[in-house]
Every structure is written in structure tokens, then in C-alpha cells.
mmCIF file of N, CA and C in Angstrom:
data_model
loop_
_atom_site.group_PDB
_atom_site.id
_atom_site.type_symbol
_atom_site.label_atom_id
_atom_site.label_comp_id
_atom_site.label_asym_id
_atom_site.label_seq_id
_atom_site.Cartn_x
_atom_site.Cartn_y
_atom_site.Cartn_z
ATOM 1 N N UNK A 72 0.855 -0.969 0.028
ATOM 2 C CA UNK A 72 0.206 0.191 -0.048
ATOM 3 C C UNK A 72 0.960 1.150 0.207
ATOM 4 N N UNK A 73 0.496 2.292 -0.541
ATOM 5 C CA UNK A 73 1.847 3.612 -0.764
ATOM 6 C C UNK A 73 0.323 4.581 -1.090
ATOM 7 N N UNK A 74 0.673 5.190 -0.084
ATOM 8 C CA UNK A 74 -0.574 6.682 -0.218
ATOM 9 C C UNK A 74 0.596 8.262 -0.297
ATOM 10 N N UNK A 75 0.089 8.442 -1.423
ATOM 11 C CA UNK A 75 1.173 9.672 -1.693
ATOM 12 C C UNK A 75 0.090 10.981 -1.500
ATOM 13 N N UNK A 76 0.318 12.040 -1.145
ATOM 14 C CA UNK A 76 -0.216 13.402 -1.195
ATOM 15 C C UNK A 76 0.457 13.506 -2.636
ATOM 16 N N UNK A 77 -0.446 15.255 -2.760
ATOM 17 C CA UNK A 77 -0.170 15.672 -3.994
ATOM 18 C C UNK A 77 0.882 16.687 -3.592
ATOM 19 N N UNK A 78 1.190 17.521 -2.577
ATOM 20 C CA UNK A 78 2.355 18.117 -2.381
ATOM 21 C C UNK A 78 2.587 18.016 -0.751
ATOM 22 N N UNK A 79 3.648 17.937 -0.945
ATOM 23 C CA UNK A 79 4.678 18.053 0.445
ATOM 24 C C UNK A 79 3.781 18.841 1.914
ATOM 25 N N UNK A 80 3.736 18.237 3.091
ATOM 26 C CA UNK A 80 3.205 18.851 4.244
ATOM 27 C C UNK A 80 4.062 18.762 5.136
ATOM 28 N N UNK A 81 4.847 19.991 5.739
ATOM 29 C CA UNK A 81 5.806 19.863 6.308
ATOM 30 C C UNK A 81 5.566 19.684 8.135
ATOM 31 N N UNK A 82 6.531 18.777 8.253
ATOM 32 C CA UNK A 82 6.283 18.051 9.497
ATOM 33 C C UNK A 82 5.475 17.148 9.701
ATOM 34 N N UNK A 83 4.739 16.850 8.853
ATOM 35 C CA UNK A 83 3.574 15.262 9.006
ATOM 36 C C UNK A 83 4.926 14.155 9.432
ATOM 37 N N UNK A 84 6.168 13.997 8.435
ATOM 38 C CA UNK A 84 6.946 12.719 8.471
ATOM 39 C C UNK A 84 6.772 12.423 10.125
ATOM 40 N N UNK A 85 6.505 11.055 10.245
ATOM 41 C CA UNK A 85 6.520 10.314 11.513
ATOM 42 C C UNK A 85 5.163 10.394 12.567
ATOM 43 N N UNK A 86 3.976 11.084 11.860
ATOM 44 C CA UNK A 86 2.671 10.806 12.306
ATOM 45 C C UNK A 86 2.275 9.649 11.777
ATOM 46 N N UNK A 87 0.967 9.235 12.552
ATOM 47 C CA UNK A 87 0.293 7.996 12.091
ATOM 48 C C UNK A 87 -0.682 8.021 11.954
ATOM 49 N N UNK A 88 -1.756 7.333 11.295
ATOM 50 C CA UNK A 88 -3.135 7.578 11.004
ATOM 51 C C UNK A 88 -3.310 5.958 10.603
ATOM 52 N N UNK A 89 -5.050 5.788 10.353
ATOM 53 C CA UNK A 89 -5.511 4.526 9.954
ATOM 54 C C UNK A 89 -6.667 5.249 9.049
ATOM 55 N N UNK A 90 -6.906 4.268 8.024
ATOM 56 C CA UNK A 90 -8.001 4.455 7.044
ATOM 57 C C UNK A 90 -9.478 3.940 7.681
ATOM 58 N N UNK A 91 -10.479 5.190 7.446
ATOM 59 C CA UNK A 91 -11.508 4.338 8.331
ATOM 60 C C UNK A 91 -12.678 3.891 7.008
ATOM 61 N N UNK A 92 -13.581 2.994 7.286
ATOM 62 C CA UNK A 92 -14.170 2.542 6.454
ATOM 63 C C UNK A 92 -13.604 1.259 5.401
ATOM 64 N N UNK A 93 -12.844 0.794 5.732
ATOM 65 C CA UNK A 93 -11.980 -0.406 4.819
ATOM 66 C C UNK A 93 -12.877 -1.416 5.104
ATOM 67 N N UNK A 94 -13.536 -1.682 3.692
ATOM 68 C CA UNK A 94 -14.687 -2.877 3.211
ATOM 69 C C UNK A 94 -13.883 -4.149 4.338
ATOM 70 N N UNK A 95 -14.754 -4.805 4.672
ATOM 71 C CA UNK A 95 -14.599 -5.988 5.429
ATOM 72 C C UNK A 95 -14.694 -7.426 4.536
ATOM 73 N N UNK A 96 -15.413 -7.247 3.213
ATOM 74 C CA UNK A 96 -15.549 -8.129 2.360
ATOM 75 C C UNK A 96 -14.787 -7.653 0.965
ATOM 76 N N UNK A 97 -14.089 -9.017 0.527
ATOM 77 C CA UNK A 97 -12.894 -8.179 -0.980
ATOM 78 C C UNK A 97 -13.680 -7.136 -1.559
ATOM 79 N N UNK A 98 -12.891 -6.520 -2.584
ATOM 80 C CA UNK A 98 -13.926 -5.591 -3.360
ATOM 81 C C UNK A 98 -12.619 -6.278 -4.947
ATOM 82 N N UNK A 99 -14.088 -6.194 -5.959
ATOM 83 C CA UNK A 99 -12.829 -6.684 -7.133
ATOM 84 C C UNK A 99 -12.429 -6.037 -7.542
ATOM 85 N N UNK A 100 -10.908 -6.539 -8.177
ATOM 86 C CA UNK A 100 -10.157 -5.866 -9.293
ATOM 87 C C UNK A 100 -9.882 -6.092 -10.863
ATOM 88 N N UNK A 101 -10.974 -6.695 -11.436
ATOM 89 C CA UNK A 101 -10.885 -7.269 -12.942
ATOM 90 C C UNK A 101 -12.224 -7.009 -13.160
ATOM 91 N N UNK A 102 -12.441 -6.661 -14.329
ATOM 92 C CA UNK A 102 -13.227 -6.185 -15.257
ATOM 93 C C UNK A 102 -13.823 -6.724 -16.137
ATOM 94 N N UNK A 103 -13.177 -8.152 -16.491
ATOM 95 C CA UNK A 103 -13.539 -8.887 -17.314
ATOM 96 C C UNK A 103 -12.905 -10.544 -17.191
ATOM 97 N N UNK A 104 -13.674 -11.654 -17.639
ATOM 98 C CA UNK A 104 -12.926 -12.836 -16.918
ATOM 99 C C UNK A 104 -13.260 -13.276 -15.522
ATOM 100 N N UNK A 105 -12.605 -14.412 -15.284
ATOM 101 C CA UNK A 105 -12.762 -14.337 -13.907
ATOM 102 C C UNK A 105 -12.974 -13.409 -12.992
ATOM 103 N N UNK A 106 -14.103 -13.435 -12.032
ATOM 104 C CA UNK A 106 -14.052 -12.095 -10.573
ATOM 105 C C UNK A 106 -12.880 -12.530 -9.789
ATOM 106 N N UNK A 107 -11.913 -11.510 -9.524
ATOM 107 C CA UNK A 107 -10.976 -12.098 -8.418
ATOM 108 C C UNK A 107 -11.255 -10.364 -7.484
ATOM 109 N N UNK A 108 -11.309 -11.105 -6.063
ATOM 110 C CA UNK A 108 -11.567 -9.824 -5.183
ATOM 111 C C UNK A 108 -10.159 -9.922 -4.444
ATOM 112 N N UNK A 109 -9.768 -9.141 -4.047
ATOM 113 C CA UNK A 109 -8.751 -8.970 -2.699
ATOM 114 C C UNK A 109 -9.046 -9.568 -1.569
ATOM 115 N N UNK A 110 -7.743 -9.930 -1.207
ATOM 116 C CA UNK A 110 -7.980 -11.103 -0.100
ATOM 117 C C UNK A 110 -8.069 -10.827 1.265
ATOM 118 N N UNK A 111 -7.812 -11.364 2.322
ATOM 119 C CA UNK A 111 -8.089 -11.190 3.541
ATOM 120 C C UNK A 111 -6.754 -10.388 4.071
ATOM 121 N N UNK A 112 -5.517 -10.692 4.082
ATOM 122 C CA UNK A 112 -4.351 -10.029 4.290
ATOM 123 C C UNK A 112 -3.996 -8.722 3.688
ATOM 124 N N UNK A 113 -4.678 -8.347 2.614
ATOM 125 C CA UNK A 113 -4.447 -7.115 1.951
ATOM 126 C C UNK A 113 -5.584 -6.084 2.741
ATOM 127 N N UNK A 114 -6.556 -6.713 2.983
ATOM 128 C CA UNK A 114 -7.870 -5.608 3.865
ATOM 129 C C UNK A 114 -7.121 -5.337 5.169
ATOM 130 N N UNK A 115 -6.568 -6.719 5.916
ATOM 131 C CA UNK A 115 -6.148 -6.594 7.044
ATOM 132 C C UNK A 115 -4.887 -5.108 7.219
ATOM 133 N N UNK A 116 -4.078 -5.312 6.051
ATOM 134 C CA UNK A 116 -2.852 -4.341 6.335
ATOM 135 C C UNK A 116 -3.652 -2.809 5.773
ATOM 136 N N UNK A 117 -4.535 -3.074 4.558
ATOM 137 C CA UNK A 117 -5.253 -1.453 4.517
ATOM 138 C C UNK A 117 -5.957 -0.884 5.669
ATOM 139 N N UNK A 118 -6.520 -1.636 6.873
ATOM 140 C CA UNK A 118 -6.858 -1.241 7.774
ATOM 141 C C UNK A 118 -6.106 -0.785 9.020
ATOM 142 N N UNK A 119 -4.619 -1.322 8.922
ATOM 143 C CA UNK A 119 -3.604 -1.203 9.923
ATOM 144 C C UNK A 119 -3.131 0.312 10.103
ATOM 145 N N UNK A 120 -2.690 0.755 10.808
ATOM 146 C CA UNK A 120 -1.964 1.768 11.284
ATOM 147 C C UNK A 120 -0.850 2.375 10.354
ATOM 148 N N UNK A 121 -0.990 3.253 9.758
ATOM 149 C CA UNK A 121 0.323 3.982 8.769
ATOM 150 C C UNK A 121 0.941 4.813 9.190
ATOM 151 N N UNK A 122 2.226 5.012 9.195
ATOM 152 C CA UNK A 122 2.984 6.296 9.768
ATOM 153 C C UNK A 122 3.630 6.612 8.288
ATOM 154 N N UNK A 123 3.719 8.306 8.019
ATOM 155 C CA UNK A 123 4.372 9.165 6.814
ATOM 156 C C UNK A 123 5.968 8.563 7.253
ATOM 157 N N UNK A 124 6.472 8.384 5.763
ATOM 158 C CA UNK A 124 8.054 8.304 5.600
ATOM 159 C C UNK A 124 8.718 9.366 5.816
ATOM 160 N N UNK A 125 7.937 10.539 5.183
ATOM 161 C CA UNK A 125 8.441 11.941 4.480
ATOM 162 C C UNK A 125 7.428 12.488 4.743
ATOM 163 N N UNK A 126 7.532 13.916 4.084
ATOM 164 C CA UNK A 126 6.172 14.894 4.074
ATOM 165 C C UNK A 126 5.393 14.864 2.537
ATOM 166 N N UNK A 127 5.623 13.397 2.004
ATOM 167 C CA UNK A 127 4.814 13.202 0.914
ATOM 168 C C UNK A 127 4.396 12.120 0.877
ATOM 169 N N UNK A 128 4.899 10.587 1.682
ATOM 170 C CA UNK A 128 4.432 9.528 1.200
ATOM 171 C C UNK A 128 4.353 8.641 2.473
ATOM 172 N N UNK A 129 3.389 7.492 2.407
ATOM 173 C CA UNK A 129 3.919 6.251 3.734
ATOM 174 C C UNK A 129 3.518 5.189 2.864
ATOM 175 N N UNK A 130 4.248 4.176 2.984
ATOM 176 C CA UNK A 130 3.944 3.003 2.092
ATOM 177 C C UNK A 130 3.741 1.814 3.402
ATOM 178 N N UNK A 131 3.148 0.856 2.955
ATOM 179 C CA UNK A 131 3.276 -0.428 4.104
ATOM 180 C C UNK A 131 3.000 -1.678 3.222
ATOM 181 N N UNK A 132 3.715 -2.777 3.648
ATOM 182 C CA UNK A 132 4.009 -3.718 2.694
ATOM 183 C C UNK A 132 3.944 -5.044 3.653
ATOM 184 N N UNK A 133 3.332 -5.813 3.132
ATOM 185 C CA UNK A 133 3.311 -7.287 3.531
ATOM 186 C C UNK A 133 3.715 -8.363 2.506
ATOM 187 N N UNK A 134 4.456 -9.173 3.072
ATOM 188 C CA UNK A 134 4.874 -11.000 2.382
ATOM 189 C C UNK A 134 4.957 -11.607 2.761
ATOM 190 N N UNK A 135 4.259 -12.791 2.466
ATOM 191 C CA UNK A 135 3.698 -14.112 3.033
ATOM 192 C C UNK A 135 3.914 -14.802 2.391
ATOM 193 N N UNK A 136 4.879 -16.032 2.709
ATOM 194 C CA UNK A 136 5.276 -17.309 2.250
ATOM 195 C C UNK A 136 4.254 -18.302 2.435
ATOM 196 N N UNK A 137 3.710 -18.929 0.955
ATOM 197 C CA UNK A 137 2.749 -19.868 1.181
ATOM 198 C C UNK A 137 3.374 -21.093 0.696
ATOM 199 N N UNK A 138 2.822 -22.542 1.631
ATOM 200 C CA UNK A 138 3.375 -23.297 1.189
ATOM 201 C C UNK A 138 2.121 -24.322 -0.057
ATOM 202 N N UNK A 139 2.286 -24.497 -1.019
ATOM 203 C CA UNK A 139 1.502 -25.116 -1.967
ATOM 204 C C UNK A 139 2.069 -27.334 -2.127
ATOM 205 N N UNK A 140 0.987 -27.527 -1.738
ATOM 206 C CA UNK A 140 1.035 -28.829 -1.742
ATOM 207 C C UNK A 140 1.123 -29.429 -3.158
ATOM 208 N N UNK A 141 2.000 -30.258 -3.634
ATOM 209 C CA UNK A 141 2.076 -30.911 -4.606
ATOM 210 C C UNK A 141 1.772 -32.844 -4.283
ATOM 211 N N UNK A 142 1.412 -33.425 -5.494
ATOM 212 C CA UNK A 142 1.030 -34.427 -4.923
ATOM 213 C C UNK A 142 2.182 -35.017 -4.845
ATOM 214 N N UNK A 143 1.378 -36.318 -3.877
ATOM 215 C CA UNK A 143 2.943 -37.199 -2.964
ATOM 216 C C UNK A 143 3.799 -38.014 -3.630
ATOM 217 N N UNK A 144 3.107 -38.194 -4.787
ATOM 218 C CA UNK A 144 3.789 -39.364 -5.434
ATOM 219 C C UNK A 144 3.096 -39.185 -7.238
ATOM 220 N N UNK A 145 4.244 -39.560 -8.041
ATOM 221 C CA UNK A 145 3.611 -39.482 -9.644
ATOM 222 C C UNK A 145 3.628 -41.031 -10.140
ATOM 223 N N UNK A 146 3.098 -41.445 -10.813
ATOM 224 C CA UNK A 146 2.586 -42.721 -11.404
ATOM 225 C C UNK A 146 4.001 -43.063 -12.258
ATOM 226 N N UNK A 147 4.309 -44.509 -12.583
ATOM 227 C CA UNK A 147 5.460 -44.544 -13.640
ATOM 228 C C UNK A 147 4.718 -44.405 -14.983
ATOM 229 N N UNK A 148 5.792 -43.747 -15.538
ATOM 230 C CA UNK A 148 5.076 -43.506 -16.879
ATOM 231 C C UNK A 148 4.376 -42.101 -17.584
ATOM 232 N N UNK A 149 4.222 -41.280 -16.414
ATOM 233 C CA UNK A 149 3.020 -40.359 -16.185
ATOM 234 C C UNK A 149 3.973 -39.003 -16.506
ATOM 235 N N UNK A 150 3.104 -38.158 -17.464
ATOM 236 C CA UNK A 150 3.732 -36.869 -18.159
ATOM 237 C C UNK A 150 2.851 -35.928 -16.623
ATOM 238 N N UNK A 151 3.432 -35.029 -16.149
ATOM 239 C CA UNK A 151 2.888 -34.594 -15.311
ATOM 240 C C UNK A 151 3.423 -32.671 -15.206
ATOM 241 N N UNK A 152 2.710 -32.135 -15.684
ATOM 242 C CA UNK A 152 2.402 -30.429 -15.396
ATOM 243 C C UNK A 152 1.877 -29.931 -14.490
ATOM 244 N N UNK A 153 2.570 -28.948 -13.741
ATOM 245 C CA UNK A 153 2.325 -28.322 -12.721
ATOM 246 C C UNK A 153 2.887 -26.748 -12.935
ATOM 247 N N UNK A 154 1.640 -26.392 -12.765
ATOM 248 C CA UNK A 154 1.802 -24.687 -12.829
ATOM 249 C C UNK A 154 1.163 -24.028 -11.539
ATOM 250 N N UNK A 155 1.974 -22.981 -11.013
ATOM 251 C CA UNK A 155 1.405 -22.361 -9.984
ATOM 252 C C UNK A 155 1.185 -20.573 -10.428
ATOM 253 N N UNK A 156 0.139 -20.376 -10.734
ATOM 254 C CA UNK A 156 -0.574 -19.182 -11.159
ATOM 255 C C UNK A 156 -0.703 -18.221 -9.928
ATOM 256 N N UNK A 157 0.172 -16.944 -10.037
ATOM 257 C CA UNK A 157 -0.513 -15.995 -8.936
ATOM 258 C C UNK A 157 -0.989 -14.931 -9.888
ATOM 259 N N UNK A 158 -2.337 -14.560 -9.118
ATOM 260 C CA UNK A 158 -2.855 -13.218 -10.405
ATOM 261 C C UNK A 158 -2.762 -12.421 -9.154
ATOM 262 N N UNK A 159 -2.412 -10.966 -9.641
ATOM 263 C CA UNK A 159 -1.919 -9.948 -9.296
ATOM 264 C C UNK A 159 -3.207 -8.831 -9.257
ATOM 265 N N UNK A 160 -3.244 -8.315 -8.553
ATOM 266 C CA UNK A 160 -4.086 -6.755 -9.318
ATOM 267 C C UNK A 160 -3.473 -5.576 -8.565
ATOM 268 N N UNK A 161 -3.265 -4.322 -9.453
ATOM 269 C CA UNK A 161 -2.940 -3.167 -8.891
ATOM 270 C C UNK A 161 -4.267 -2.607 -8.739
ATOM 271 N N UNK A 162 -4.222 -1.628 -7.494
ATOM 272 C CA UNK A 162 -5.559 -0.843 -7.734
ATOM 273 C C UNK A 162 -5.103 0.397 -7.389
ATOM 274 N N UNK A 163 -5.352 1.240 -8.017
ATOM 275 C CA UNK A 163 -5.028 3.033 -8.349
ATOM 276 C C UNK A 163 -6.032 4.325 -8.059
ATOM 277 N N UNK A 164 -5.990 4.876 -6.858
ATOM 278 C CA UNK A 164 -7.383 5.362 -7.127
ATOM 279 C C UNK A 164 -7.007 6.897 -5.874
ATOM 280 N N UNK A 165 -7.765 7.800 -6.079
ATOM 281 C CA UNK A 165 -7.756 9.058 -6.294
ATOM 282 C C UNK A 165 -8.534 9.291 -4.377
ATOM 283 N N UNK A 166 -8.243 9.889 -3.705
ATOM 284 C CA UNK A 166 -8.540 9.798 -2.422
ATOM 285 C C UNK A 166 -8.386 11.695 -1.958
ATOM 286 N N UNK A 167 -9.024 11.722 -0.695
ATOM 287 C CA UNK A 167 -8.684 13.410 -0.081
ATOM 288 C C UNK A 167 -8.862 13.118 1.082
ATOM 289 N N UNK A 168 -7.272 13.958 1.733
ATOM 290 C CA UNK A 168 -7.209 13.038 3.251
ATOM 291 C C UNK A 168 -7.549 14.292 3.861
ATOM 292 N N UNK A 169 -8.403 14.547 4.955
ATOM 293 C CA UNK A 169 -8.923 15.547 6.256
ATOM 294 C C UNK A 169 -7.737 15.583 7.267
ATOM 295 N N UNK A 170 -7.232 16.451 7.335
ATOM 296 C CA UNK A 170 -6.219 16.745 8.053
ATOM 297 C C UNK A 170 -6.843 17.753 9.447
ATOM 298 N N UNK A 171 -6.270 17.836 10.570
ATOM 299 C CA UNK A 171 -6.398 18.282 11.731
ATOM 300 C C UNK A 171 -5.321 18.943 12.223
ATOM 301 N N UNK A 172 -5.025 19.761 12.695
ATOM 302 C CA UNK A 172 -4.054 20.071 13.712
ATOM 303 C C UNK A 172 -4.833 21.584 14.576
ATOM 304 N N UNK A 173 -4.783 21.354 16.105
ATOM 305 C CA UNK A 173 -5.916 21.955 16.982
ATOM 306 C C UNK A 173 -7.071 22.212 16.321
ATOM 307 N N UNK A 174 -7.291 23.988 16.570
ATOM 308 C CA UNK A 174 -8.817 24.226 15.573
ATOM 309 C C UNK A 174 -8.421 24.094 13.992
ATOM 310 N N UNK A 175 -7.479 24.229 13.510
ATOM 311 C CA UNK A 175 -7.173 23.895 12.153
ATOM 312 C C UNK A 175 -8.167 22.749 11.190
ATOM 313 N N UNK A 176 -8.489 22.844 10.256
ATOM 314 C CA UNK A 176 -8.932 21.763 9.652
ATOM 315 C C UNK A 176 -8.832 22.009 8.240
ATOM 316 N N UNK A 177 -8.278 21.034 7.321
ATOM 317 C CA UNK A 177 -8.059 21.403 6.235
ATOM 318 C C UNK A 177 -7.821 19.852 4.853
ATOM 319 N N UNK A 178 -7.906 19.681 3.814
ATOM 320 C CA UNK A 178 -8.190 19.101 3.150
ATOM 321 C C UNK A 178 -7.385 18.830 1.828
ATOM 322 N N UNK A 179 -6.367 17.635 1.532
ATOM 323 C CA UNK A 179 -5.399 17.587 0.157
ATOM 324 C C UNK A 179 -5.803 15.949 -0.538
ATOM 325 N N UNK A 180 -5.643 16.751 -1.716
ATOM 326 C CA UNK A 180 -6.096 15.264 -2.688
ATOM 327 C C UNK A 180 -4.778 14.508 -2.671
ATOM 328 N N UNK A 181 -4.961 13.563 -3.045
ATOM 329 C CA UNK A 181 -3.304 12.353 -2.891
ATOM 330 C C UNK A 181 -3.997 11.023 -3.869
ATOM 331 N N UNK A 182 -2.944 10.129 -3.905
ATOM 332 C CA UNK A 182 -3.074 9.474 -4.682
ATOM 333 C C UNK A 182 -2.875 7.742 -4.348
ATOM 334 N N UNK A 183 -3.885 6.926 -4.052
ATOM 335 C CA UNK A 183 -3.524 5.536 -3.620
ATOM 336 C C UNK A 183 -3.059 4.784 -4.347
ATOM 337 N N UNK A 184 -2.191 3.505 -4.125
ATOM 338 C CA UNK A 184 -1.667 2.551 -4.986
ATOM 339 C C UNK A 184 -1.602 1.310 -4.483
ATOM 340 N N UNK A 185 -2.412 0.277 -4.411
ATOM 341 C CA UNK A 185 -1.888 -1.193 -3.716
ATOM 342 C C UNK A 185 -1.473 -2.250 -4.566
ATOM 343 N N UNK A 186 -1.144 -3.598 -4.587
ATOM 344 C CA UNK A 186 -0.794 -4.245 -5.166
ATOM 345 C C UNK A 186 -1.286 -5.637 -4.716
ATOM 346 N N UNK A 187 -2.394 -6.718 -4.751
ATOM 347 C CA UNK A 187 -2.940 -7.734 -3.915
ATOM 348 C C UNK A 187 -2.546 -8.672 -4.930
ATOM 349 N N UNK A 188 -1.417 -9.810 -4.158
ATOM 350 C CA UNK A 188 -1.105 -10.866 -5.012
ATOM 351 C C UNK A 188 -1.495 -12.047 -4.126
ATOM 352 N N UNK A 189 -2.562 -11.841 -3.238
ATOM 353 C CA UNK A 189 -2.921 -13.367 -2.741
ATOM 354 C C UNK A 189 -3.759 -14.365 -3.735
ATOM 355 N N UNK A 190 -3.844 -14.279 -4.726
ATOM 356 C CA UNK A 190 -5.135 -15.397 -5.503
ATOM 357 C C UNK A 190 -4.173 -16.309 -6.067
ATOM 358 N N UNK A 191 -3.613 -17.314 -5.189
ATOM 359 C CA UNK A 191 -2.782 -18.390 -5.670
ATOM 360 C C UNK A 191 -3.528 -19.401 -6.176
ATOM 361 N N UNK A 192 -3.255 -20.251 -7.193
ATOM 362 C CA UNK A 192 -3.993 -21.408 -7.774
ATOM 363 C C UNK A 192 -2.916 -22.303 -8.262
ATOM 364 N N UNK A 193 -2.977 -23.469 -8.278
ATOM 365 C CA UNK A 193 -2.190 -24.862 -8.188
ATOM 366 C C UNK A 193 -3.246 -25.369 -9.773
ATOM 367 N N UNK A 194 -2.442 -25.377 -10.984
ATOM 368 C CA UNK A 194 -3.153 -26.213 -11.787
ATOM 369 C C UNK A 194 -1.892 -27.569 -12.307
ATOM 370 N N UNK A 195 -3.040 -28.321 -12.610
ATOM 371 C CA UNK A 195 -1.932 -29.881 -12.293
ATOM 372 C C UNK A 195 -2.734 -30.693 -13.472
ATOM 373 N N UNK A 196 -2.017 -31.088 -14.343
ATOM 374 C CA UNK A 196 -2.502 -31.970 -15.373
ATOM 375 C C UNK A 196 -1.789 -33.374 -15.278
ATOM 376 N N UNK A 197 -2.545 -34.279 -15.618
ATOM 377 C CA UNK A 197 -1.269 -35.724 -15.699
ATOM 378 C C UNK A 197 -1.860 -36.498 -17.063
ATOM 379 N N UNK A 198 -0.807 -36.888 -17.647
ATOM 380 C CA UNK A 198 -1.038 -37.670 -18.671
ATOM 381 C C UNK A 198 -0.383 -38.798 -18.897
ATOM 382 N N UNK A 199 -0.759 -40.118 -19.222
ATOM 383 C CA UNK A 199 -0.348 -41.690 -19.142
ATOM 384 C C UNK A 199 0.871 -41.509 -20.432
ATOM 385 N N UNK A 200 1.720 -41.787 -20.343
ATOM 386 C CA UNK A 200 2.687 -42.429 -21.461
ATOM 387 C C UNK A 200 2.782 -43.681 -22.217
ATOM 388 N N UNK A 201 1.607 -44.803 -21.347
ATOM 389 C CA UNK A 201 1.859 -46.223 -21.765
ATOM 390 C C UNK A 201 0.990 -46.172 -23.006
ATOM 391 N N UNK A 202 1.529 -47.092 -23.808
ATOM 392 C CA UNK A 202 0.667 -47.695 -25.072
ATOM 393 C C UNK A 202 -0.803 -48.181 -24.687
ATOM 394 N N UNK A 203 -1.808 -47.363 -24.359
ATOM 395 C CA UNK A 203 -2.793 -47.946 -24.083
ATOM 396 C C UNK A 203 -3.597 -48.562 -25.428
ATOM 397 N N UNK A 204 -3.325 -48.040 -26.730
ATOM 398 C CA UNK A 204 -4.675 -48.179 -27.579
ATOM 399 C C UNK A 204 -3.422 -48.869 -28.276
ATOM 400 N N UNK A 205 -2.849 -49.648 -28.474
ATOM 401 C CA UNK A 205 -1.933 -49.862 -29.236
ATOM 402 C C UNK A 205 -2.279 -51.418 -29.878
ATOM 403 N N UNK A 206 -2.250 -51.416 -31.402
ATOM 404 C CA UNK A 206 -2.749 -52.569 -32.425
ATOM 405 C C UNK A 206 -2.336 -53.913 -31.781
ATOM 406 N N UNK A 207 -2.555 -55.026 -31.655
ATOM 407 C CA UNK A 207 -1.525 -56.137 -31.186
ATOM 408 C C UNK A 207 -2.238 -57.209 -32.181
ATOM 409 N N UNK A 208 -0.634 -57.492 -33.208
ATOM 410 C CA UNK A 208 -1.078 -58.127 -34.175
ATOM 411 C C UNK A 208 -0.560 -59.675 -33.699
ATOM 412 N N UNK A 209 -1.608 -60.855 -33.921
ATOM 413 C CA UNK A 209 -1.298 -62.167 -33.345
ATOM 414 C C UNK A 209 -1.088 -63.194 -34.856
ATOM 415 N N UNK A 210 0.301 -63.832 -34.330
ATOM 416 C CA UNK A 210 0.442 -64.713 -35.795
ATOM 417 C C UNK A 210 -0.002 -66.736 -35.558
#
């Protein structure tokens, strides 16, 4: 997740905040084909506290290693093809931040960029190499 303000804000580096109204359900990030939604990890990170790194932006990233189980054995004379497909969605959208400091309150536009790569799919195909359809001639 990366939130970038449209212009520098002096003294904001090190300040923390949370985003209100993060949806509990996943939101789709595809327009055609299979419906892909953001995962739980993506939304949990978006709902967590952010701290500005400098006067313009804040970033937050989480990487998770997943164990993908493959078949425990393969039959003899079998061709096996295994593919691990990771669907990655990049989300970009404008936002409006509301700042308060004492009695002062002001708004500033910015841009949010996030990437969700939690949609992992294992594709597995198995083809026997035995000659089952071979003609047998008898003498």
C-alpha cells in the first residue's frame, strides 16, 4: 500500500493514522473474465496504522510465504505438468485526506496505489505415456 499526497506537508513525517471504512468483504479488481477479489491479508494491512515516511508519502508492505502442496507421488510413465499461477491486481485511485491540527482543519488530494497478489492457484495435469491403444497382431 502506498499513499502519496499531492504536495509536501511540512512536519507530517512520523505522524500515524488509520483509514476509516475499509470494507470487510473483498472488492473486485477485474472487469472481465474470472472475478478476482482482494484477499483478507490485503484488507488487514489496509486497515492497519500507517506512518508517514516523509512529508509526501507513506508505504506499508507485507509479504507472506505460502506452502503449495504437490501430489505426494507420480505414477510411472506419466507426464506431469504443474503450474502455480499468481493473479496480481494493482489498484490505483484518488483520495481526499482530511487533516486536523488544533482548531485548523483542511483537505488535500492524494493517490493510493496497492497491489494484491494473494490469489494463488495450482494447476495440475497428468497424462499417461503407456501405449494403451496399441494394436496387437497375432500370428
